[in-house]
Every structure is written in structure tokens, then in C-alpha cells.
Amino acid sequence: RRRQRQMCIRDSSKTINKALKTTNQRLDNEKLKQAVQMITESNQIYIFGVGSSGNTGNDLEAMFLRVGVQSRSVVDPHFQAQIASLLTEKDLVIGFSLSGRTKDTHDSLSIAKKNHAKIIAITNYQLSPIAQLADVVLQTAIEEFLDGASLAGKISQLYLCDLLVQGYEIENNVNSIELRETVLRSILDKSLD
């Protein structure tokens, strides 16, 4: 049993390392720069995703907040559609879908596209329906669709999120230490001694 557990841990570690390495190999630095520019120039930023991808959207919202970017992660498809119907060309939606075929996310991004909002898709497949709606596609790396809710898929998405946030910090000369300190101070009294 112990040996089996060790093999499982080793396999999991290899899968995660491979996902990160492959995501990095697929990274198009020019597209990353375009995405950062879109974030910088947007009036409002919304993040759409459902299921595990919705959870990653929540993570990105928190990551953005720590560098002074206010965004809103929306995981309910009905709210996504309603918000998308009010967007303009000055707004941005970041859509998460490892498969690139999530119907709810696709439907909401289609509405945003009709209203001329900018779209960044974070997906595994460049030619997927969701990727086709996007102005910029940042490609994740999972071996197969069944790994979609896996830790490797999540880490692949989070890696791209981290690059977006770091890119924004660099592009906008953000003093992230000062901002993070300000955010941290706002929640220090939330801890019980």
C-alpha cells in the first residue's frame, strides 16, 4: 500500500510538472502582452467560467485585487448573460474553459462579443468554439478532456493567471508590495487572537 501511494504521488507530480512545462511551451508572449494591454485599457473586467473553471475565475479576481485591479468573477450563467448584455467595447471578459466547449460560457461570451466587448479566452484548444470568439487566446495544457477538473488543469490555468497579473504589474509599474500591504492591513483585524 505504501509503495502504491508513493507511485501515485510520483505520477501526480509528473503530471503537474508536465502541465506547467507544456503550458509554458505553448505560451505566445505577444498574445500575453496583448492580453495585459487589454486589461490595462478596460473600464470593467468580468471573468466568466463555470465549475472548476469558475473557481479559477474566483482565484483570478483575488489575484487582481492584490495588485489594485478591480474585476468581478461571475460563475452563474444567468448572471453572466445579463452582465454580457450590458457590456460595451470599453469592457473586457476573461473566459475560462479548459475544453473550450462549455455551452454556458460560450453563450455568455457570444453575447459579450455582440456588444463589442473584448474577450480573452483561457482554454486548452485554439480552435474551440470559445477560442473562436476571443480577441486573444492563452492556451492551457492538459492531456485530455477528462483531466479538466484535475489539479494539473487547474495549475495550468493558474499559471496563466499569474503571468497576466505579473505582466500587468510590470506594464503599469505597480508597487505590488505596497498594494499587498494595504490589502493585508484591511483584513488584519479579521483574525481572532
PDB file of C-alpha atoms in Angstrom:
ATOM      1  CA  ARG A   1       0.000   0.000   0.000  1.00  0.00           C
ATOM      2  CA  ARG A   2       2.792   2.396   0.900  1.00  0.00           C
ATOM      3  CA  ARG A   3       4.585   1.706  -2.370  1.00  0.00           C
ATOM      4  CA  GLN A   4       1.351   2.243  -4.296  1.00  0.00           C
ATOM      5  CA  ARG A   5       0.850   5.587  -2.514  1.00  0.00           C
ATOM      6  CA  GLN A   6       4.403   6.672  -3.377  1.00  0.00           C
ATOM      7  CA  MET A   7       3.865   5.776  -7.041  1.00  0.00           C
ATOM      8  CA  CYS A   8       0.621   7.762  -7.053  1.00  0.00           C
ATOM      9  CA  ILE A   9       2.394  10.807  -5.598  1.00  0.00           C
ATOM     10  CA  ARG A  10       5.205  10.485  -8.144  1.00  0.00           C
ATOM     11  CA  ASP A  11       2.720  10.191 -11.034  1.00  0.00           C
ATOM     12  CA  SER A  12       0.761  13.212  -9.812  1.00  0.00           C
ATOM     13  CA  SER A  13       3.942  15.260  -9.517  1.00  0.00           C
ATOM     14  CA  LYS A  14       4.988  14.289 -13.060  1.00  0.00           C
ATOM     15  CA  THR A  15       1.551  15.225 -14.447  1.00  0.00           C
ATOM     16  CA  ILE A  16       1.625  18.646 -12.774  1.00  0.00           C
ATOM     17  CA  ASN A  17       5.198  19.359 -13.880  1.00  0.00           C
ATOM     18  CA  LYS A  18       4.359  18.314 -17.427  1.00  0.00           C
ATOM     19  CA  ALA A  19       1.273  20.556 -17.473  1.00  0.00           C
ATOM     20  CA  LEU A  20       3.345  23.558 -16.372  1.00  0.00           C
ATOM     21  CA  LYS A  21       6.130  22.815 -18.830  1.00  0.00           C
ATOM     22  CA  THR A  22       3.717  22.339 -21.735  1.00  0.00           C
ATOM     23  CA  THR A  23       1.721  25.468 -20.833  1.00  0.00           C
ATOM     24  CA  ASN A  24       4.952  27.436 -20.816  1.00  0.00           C
ATOM     25  CA  GLN A  25       5.960  25.977 -24.211  1.00  0.00           C
ATOM     26  CA  ARG A  26       2.582  26.953 -25.700  1.00  0.00           C
ATOM     27  CA  LEU A  27       2.808  30.482 -24.334  1.00  0.00           C
ATOM     28  CA  ASP A  28       2.804  33.155 -27.020  1.00  0.00           C
ATOM     29  CA  ASN A  29       4.486  36.183 -25.438  1.00  0.00           C
ATOM     30  CA  GLU A  30       2.936  38.547 -27.973  1.00  0.00           C
ATOM     31  CA  LYS A  31      -0.558  37.345 -27.062  1.00  0.00           C
ATOM     32  CA  LEU A  32       0.282  37.690 -23.380  1.00  0.00           C
ATOM     33  CA  LYS A  33       1.333  41.311 -23.988  1.00  0.00           C
ATOM     34  CA  GLN A  34      -1.901  41.965 -25.895  1.00  0.00           C
ATOM     35  CA  ALA A  35      -3.920  40.479 -23.027  1.00  0.00           C
ATOM     36  CA  VAL A  36      -2.129  42.651 -20.467  1.00  0.00           C
ATOM     37  CA  GLN A  37      -2.778  45.724 -22.637  1.00  0.00           C
ATOM     38  CA  MET A  38      -6.475  44.827 -22.820  1.00  0.00           C
ATOM     39  CA  ILE A  39      -6.618  44.530 -19.029  1.00  0.00           C
ATOM     40  CA  THR A  40      -4.869  47.894 -18.662  1.00  0.00           C
ATOM     41  CA  GLU A  41      -7.230  49.684 -21.063  1.00  0.00           C
ATOM     42  CA  SER A  42     -10.550  48.188 -19.906  1.00  0.00           C
ATOM     43  CA  ASN A  43     -13.186  50.098 -17.969  1.00  0.00           C
ATOM     44  CA  GLN A  44     -14.715  46.974 -16.469  1.00  0.00           C
ATOM     45  CA  ILE A  45     -13.319  43.456 -16.248  1.00  0.00           C
ATOM     46  CA  TYR A  46     -15.510  40.397 -15.817  1.00  0.00           C
ATOM     47  CA  ILE A  47     -14.352  36.812 -15.507  1.00  0.00           C
ATOM     48  CA  PHE A  48     -16.667  34.047 -16.761  1.00  0.00           C
ATOM     49  CA  GLY A  49     -16.353  30.353 -16.030  1.00  0.00           C
ATOM     50  CA  VAL A  50     -18.419  27.544 -14.569  1.00  0.00           C
ATOM     51  CA  GLY A  51     -17.496  24.546 -12.436  1.00  0.00           C
ATOM     52  CA  SER A  52     -13.776  24.171 -11.825  1.00  0.00           C
ATOM     53  CA  SER A  53     -13.048  26.957 -14.324  1.00  0.00           C
ATOM     54  CA  GLY A  54     -15.379  29.218 -12.348  1.00  0.00           C
ATOM     55  CA  ASN A  55     -13.311  28.525  -9.249  1.00  0.00           C
ATOM     56  CA  THR A  56     -10.195  29.576 -11.146  1.00  0.00           C
ATOM     57  CA  GLY A  57     -12.031  32.757 -12.143  1.00  0.00           C
ATOM     58  CA  ASN A  58     -12.606  33.485  -8.451  1.00  0.00           C
ATOM     59  CA  ASP A  59      -8.884  32.962  -7.853  1.00  0.00           C
ATOM     60  CA  LEU A  60      -8.011  35.418 -10.640  1.00  0.00           C
ATOM     61  CA  GLU A  61     -10.360  38.032  -9.164  1.00  0.00           C
ATOM     62  CA  ALA A  62      -8.494  37.763  -5.834  1.00  0.00           C
ATOM     63  CA  MET A  63      -5.100  37.888  -7.573  1.00  0.00           C
ATOM     64  CA  PHE A  64      -6.099  41.031  -9.477  1.00  0.00           C
ATOM     65  CA  LEU A  65      -7.353  42.723  -6.317  1.00  0.00           C
ATOM     66  CA  ARG A  66      -3.942  42.353  -4.699  1.00  0.00           C
ATOM     67  CA  VAL A  67      -2.404  44.469  -7.476  1.00  0.00           C
ATOM     68  CA  GLY A  68      -5.179  47.067  -7.488  1.00  0.00           C
ATOM     69  CA  VAL A  69      -7.262  45.748 -10.385  1.00  0.00           C
ATOM     70  CA  GLN A  70     -10.952  45.527  -9.645  1.00  0.00           C
ATOM     71  CA  SER A  71     -12.652  42.733 -11.552  1.00  0.00           C
ATOM     72  CA  ARG A  72     -15.653  40.540 -10.961  1.00  0.00           C
ATOM     73  CA  SER A  73     -15.789  36.784 -11.312  1.00  0.00           C
ATOM     74  CA  VAL A  74     -19.227  35.527 -12.305  1.00  0.00           C
ATOM     75  CA  VAL A  75     -19.943  31.796 -12.137  1.00  0.00           C
ATOM     76  CA  ASP A  76     -23.725  31.820 -12.565  1.00  0.00           C
ATOM     77  CA  PRO A  77     -24.565  31.512 -16.295  1.00  0.00           C
ATOM     78  CA  HIS A  78     -27.733  33.620 -15.957  1.00  0.00           C
ATOM     79  CA  PHE A  79     -25.807  36.494 -14.369  1.00  0.00           C
ATOM     80  CA  GLN A  80     -23.065  36.073 -16.972  1.00  0.00           C
ATOM     81  CA  ALA A  81     -25.620  36.515 -19.760  1.00  0.00           C
ATOM     82  CA  GLN A  82     -27.227  39.540 -18.096  1.00  0.00           C
ATOM     83  CA  ILE A  83     -23.878  41.218 -17.493  1.00  0.00           C
ATOM     84  CA  ALA A  84     -22.703  40.412 -21.031  1.00  0.00           C
ATOM     85  CA  SER A  85     -25.809  42.114 -22.451  1.00  0.00           C
ATOM     86  CA  LEU A  86     -24.740  45.424 -20.856  1.00  0.00           C
ATOM     87  CA  LEU A  87     -21.082  45.431 -21.868  1.00  0.00           C
ATOM     88  CA  THR A  88     -19.510  47.805 -24.380  1.00  0.00           C
ATOM     89  CA  GLU A  89     -16.333  47.975 -26.452  1.00  0.00           C
ATOM     90  CA  LYS A  90     -14.576  49.505 -23.422  1.00  0.00           C
ATOM     91  CA  ASP A  91     -15.122  46.363 -21.326  1.00  0.00           C
ATOM     92  CA  LEU A  92     -13.272  43.054 -21.090  1.00  0.00           C
ATOM     93  CA  VAL A  93     -14.351  39.500 -20.368  1.00  0.00           C
ATOM     94  CA  ILE A  94     -11.851  36.795 -19.485  1.00  0.00           C
ATOM     95  CA  GLY A  95     -13.432  33.416 -20.237  1.00  0.00           C
ATOM     96  CA  PHE A  96     -12.174  30.166 -18.718  1.00  0.00           C
ATOM     97  CA  SER A  97     -12.920  26.766 -20.239  1.00  0.00           C
ATOM     98  CA  LEU A  98     -10.354  24.011 -20.488  1.00  0.00           C
ATOM     99  CA  SER A  99     -12.379  22.219 -23.168  1.00  0.00           C
ATOM    100  CA  GLY A 100     -13.312  25.450 -24.943  1.00  0.00           C
ATOM    101  CA  ARG A 101     -16.744  23.913 -25.459  1.00  0.00           C
ATOM    102  CA  THR A 102     -18.626  24.812 -22.270  1.00  0.00           C
ATOM    103  CA  LYS A 103     -22.041  25.877 -23.556  1.00  0.00           C
ATOM    104  CA  ASP A 104     -22.918  28.292 -20.745  1.00  0.00           C
ATOM    105  CA  THR A 105     -19.601  30.125 -21.034  1.00  0.00           C
ATOM    106  CA  HIS A 106     -19.811  30.142 -24.836  1.00  0.00           C
ATOM    107  CA  ASP A 107     -23.342  31.581 -24.771  1.00  0.00           C
ATOM    108  CA  SER A 108     -22.311  34.394 -22.405  1.00  0.00           C
ATOM    109  CA  LEU A 109     -19.174  35.212 -24.385  1.00  0.00           C
ATOM    110  CA  SER A 110     -21.264  35.309 -27.589  1.00  0.00           C
ATOM    111  CA  ILE A 111     -23.482  37.980 -26.045  1.00  0.00           C
ATOM    112  CA  ALA A 112     -20.426  39.957 -24.907  1.00  0.00           C
ATOM    113  CA  LYS A 113     -18.961  39.686 -28.421  1.00  0.00           C
ATOM    114  CA  LYS A 114     -22.179  41.042 -29.980  1.00  0.00           C
ATOM    115  CA  ASN A 115     -21.802  44.067 -27.710  1.00  0.00           C
ATOM    116  CA  HIS A 116     -18.189  44.519 -28.903  1.00  0.00           C
ATOM    117  CA  ALA A 117     -16.596  43.732 -25.537  1.00  0.00           C
ATOM    118  CA  LYS A 118     -13.025  42.468 -25.713  1.00  0.00           C
ATOM    119  CA  ILE A 119     -12.518  38.792 -24.883  1.00  0.00           C
ATOM    120  CA  ILE A 120      -9.549  36.839 -23.580  1.00  0.00           C
ATOM    121  CA  ALA A 121     -10.063  33.074 -23.650  1.00  0.00           C
ATOM    122  CA  ILE A 122      -8.027  30.792 -21.420  1.00  0.00           C
ATOM    123  CA  THR A 123      -8.549  27.349 -22.910  1.00  0.00           C
ATOM    124  CA  ASN A 124      -6.773  24.200 -23.967  1.00  0.00           C
ATOM    125  CA  TYR A 125      -7.844  24.238 -27.612  1.00  0.00           C
ATOM    126  CA  GLN A 126      -7.001  27.048 -30.046  1.00  0.00           C
ATOM    127  CA  LEU A 127      -9.749  26.085 -32.487  1.00  0.00           C
ATOM    128  CA  SER A 128     -12.515  25.508 -29.934  1.00  0.00           C
ATOM    129  CA  PRO A 129     -15.789  27.469 -30.159  1.00  0.00           C
ATOM    130  CA  ILE A 130     -14.813  29.653 -27.187  1.00  0.00           C
ATOM    131  CA  ALA A 131     -11.375  30.367 -28.647  1.00  0.00           C
ATOM    132  CA  GLN A 132     -13.045  31.446 -31.896  1.00  0.00           C
ATOM    133  CA  LEU A 133     -14.915  34.211 -30.024  1.00  0.00           C
ATOM    134  CA  ALA A 134     -11.775  35.599 -28.400  1.00  0.00           C
ATOM    135  CA  ASP A 135      -9.573  38.513 -29.368  1.00  0.00           C
ATOM    136  CA  VAL A 136      -6.700  36.765 -27.578  1.00  0.00           C
ATOM    137  CA  VAL A 137      -6.320  33.084 -26.669  1.00  0.00           C
ATOM    138  CA  LEU A 138      -3.964  31.924 -23.938  1.00  0.00           C
ATOM    139  CA  GLN A 139      -3.541  28.182 -24.150  1.00  0.00           C
ATOM    140  CA  THR A 140      -3.548  25.813 -21.213  1.00  0.00           C
ATOM    141  CA  ALA A 141      -2.150  22.305 -21.374  1.00  0.00           C
ATOM    142  CA  ILE A 142      -3.952  19.214 -20.216  1.00  0.00           C
ATOM    143  CA  GLU A 143      -3.556  15.848 -21.867  1.00  0.00           C
ATOM    144  CA  GLU A 144      -7.199  15.053 -22.313  1.00  0.00           C
ATOM    145  CA  PHE A 145     -10.641  16.434 -21.640  1.00  0.00           C
ATOM    146  CA  LEU A 146     -11.227  14.018 -18.741  1.00  0.00           C
ATOM    147  CA  ASP A 147      -8.403  15.781 -16.874  1.00  0.00           C
ATOM    148  CA  GLY A 148     -10.410  19.013 -16.956  1.00  0.00           C
ATOM    149  CA  ALA A 149     -11.161  19.144 -13.239  1.00  0.00           C
ATOM    150  CA  SER A 150      -7.755  17.764 -12.317  1.00  0.00           C
ATOM    151  CA  LEU A 151      -5.131  19.599 -10.332  1.00  0.00           C
ATOM    152  CA  ALA A 152      -2.920  19.722 -13.439  1.00  0.00           C
ATOM    153  CA  GLY A 153      -5.655  21.547 -15.394  1.00  0.00           C
ATOM    154  CA  LYS A 154      -6.207  23.980 -12.527  1.00  0.00           C
ATOM    155  CA  ILE A 155      -2.482  24.662 -12.170  1.00  0.00           C
ATOM    156  CA  SER A 156      -2.175  25.258 -15.909  1.00  0.00           C
ATOM    157  CA  GLN A 157      -4.928  27.905 -15.665  1.00  0.00           C
ATOM    158  CA  LEU A 158      -3.465  29.458 -12.504  1.00  0.00           C
ATOM    159  CA  TYR A 159      -0.038  29.705 -14.116  1.00  0.00           C
ATOM    160  CA  LEU A 160      -1.531  31.812 -16.927  1.00  0.00           C
ATOM    161  CA  CYS A 161      -3.409  33.907 -14.348  1.00  0.00           C
ATOM    162  CA  ASP A 162      -0.159  34.574 -12.533  1.00  0.00           C
ATOM    163  CA  LEU A 163       1.515  35.648 -15.780  1.00  0.00           C
ATOM    164  CA  LEU A 164      -1.354  38.048 -16.517  1.00  0.00           C
ATOM    165  CA  VAL A 165      -1.112  39.604 -13.057  1.00  0.00           C
ATOM    166  CA  GLN A 166       2.686  39.880 -13.180  1.00  0.00           C
ATOM    167  CA  GLY A 167       2.503  41.300 -16.697  1.00  0.00           C
ATOM    168  CA  TYR A 168       0.017  43.911 -15.506  1.00  0.00           C
ATOM    169  CA  GLU A 169       2.281  44.840 -12.578  1.00  0.00           C
ATOM    170  CA  ILE A 170       5.277  45.308 -14.881  1.00  0.00           C
ATOM    171  CA  GLU A 171       3.374  47.154 -17.628  1.00  0.00           C
ATOM    172  CA  ASN A 172       1.812  49.589 -15.160  1.00  0.00           C
ATOM    173  CA  ASN A 173       4.750  49.975 -12.742  1.00  0.00           C
ATOM    174  CA  VAL A 174       2.587  48.747  -9.884  1.00  0.00           C
ATOM    175  CA  ASN A 175       4.175  48.839  -6.463  1.00  0.00           C
ATOM    176  CA  SER A 176       2.732  45.455  -5.591  1.00  0.00           C
ATOM    177  CA  ILE A 177       4.413  45.275  -2.181  1.00  0.00           C
ATOM    178  CA  GLU A 178       2.732  48.497  -1.089  1.00  0.00           C
ATOM    179  CA  LEU A 179      -0.626  47.414  -2.525  1.00  0.00           C
ATOM    180  CA  ARG A 180      -0.447  43.957  -0.985  1.00  0.00           C
ATOM    181  CA  GLU A 181       0.420  45.562   2.351  1.00  0.00           C
ATOM    182  CA  THR A 182      -2.603  47.877   2.061  1.00  0.00           C
ATOM    183  CA  VAL A 183      -4.889  44.952   1.254  1.00  0.00           C
ATOM    184  CA  LEU A 184      -3.399  42.862   4.057  1.00  0.00           C
ATOM    185  CA  ARG A 185      -3.877  45.668   6.597  1.00  0.00           C
ATOM    186  CA  SER A 186      -7.561  45.848   5.652  1.00  0.00           C
ATOM    187  CA  ILE A 187      -8.076  42.273   6.791  1.00  0.00           C
ATOM    188  CA  LEU A 188      -5.675  42.007   9.747  1.00  0.00           C
ATOM    189  CA  ASP A 189      -8.398  42.724  12.290  1.00  0.00           C
ATOM    190  CA  LYS A 190     -10.442  39.859  10.825  1.00  0.00           C
ATOM    191  CA  SER A 191      -8.269  37.323  12.676  1.00  0.00           C
ATOM    192  CA  LEU A 192      -9.070  36.177  16.191  1.00  0.00           C
ATOM    193  CA  ASP A 193      -6.196  36.114  18.655  1.00  0.00           C
TER     194      ASP A 193
END
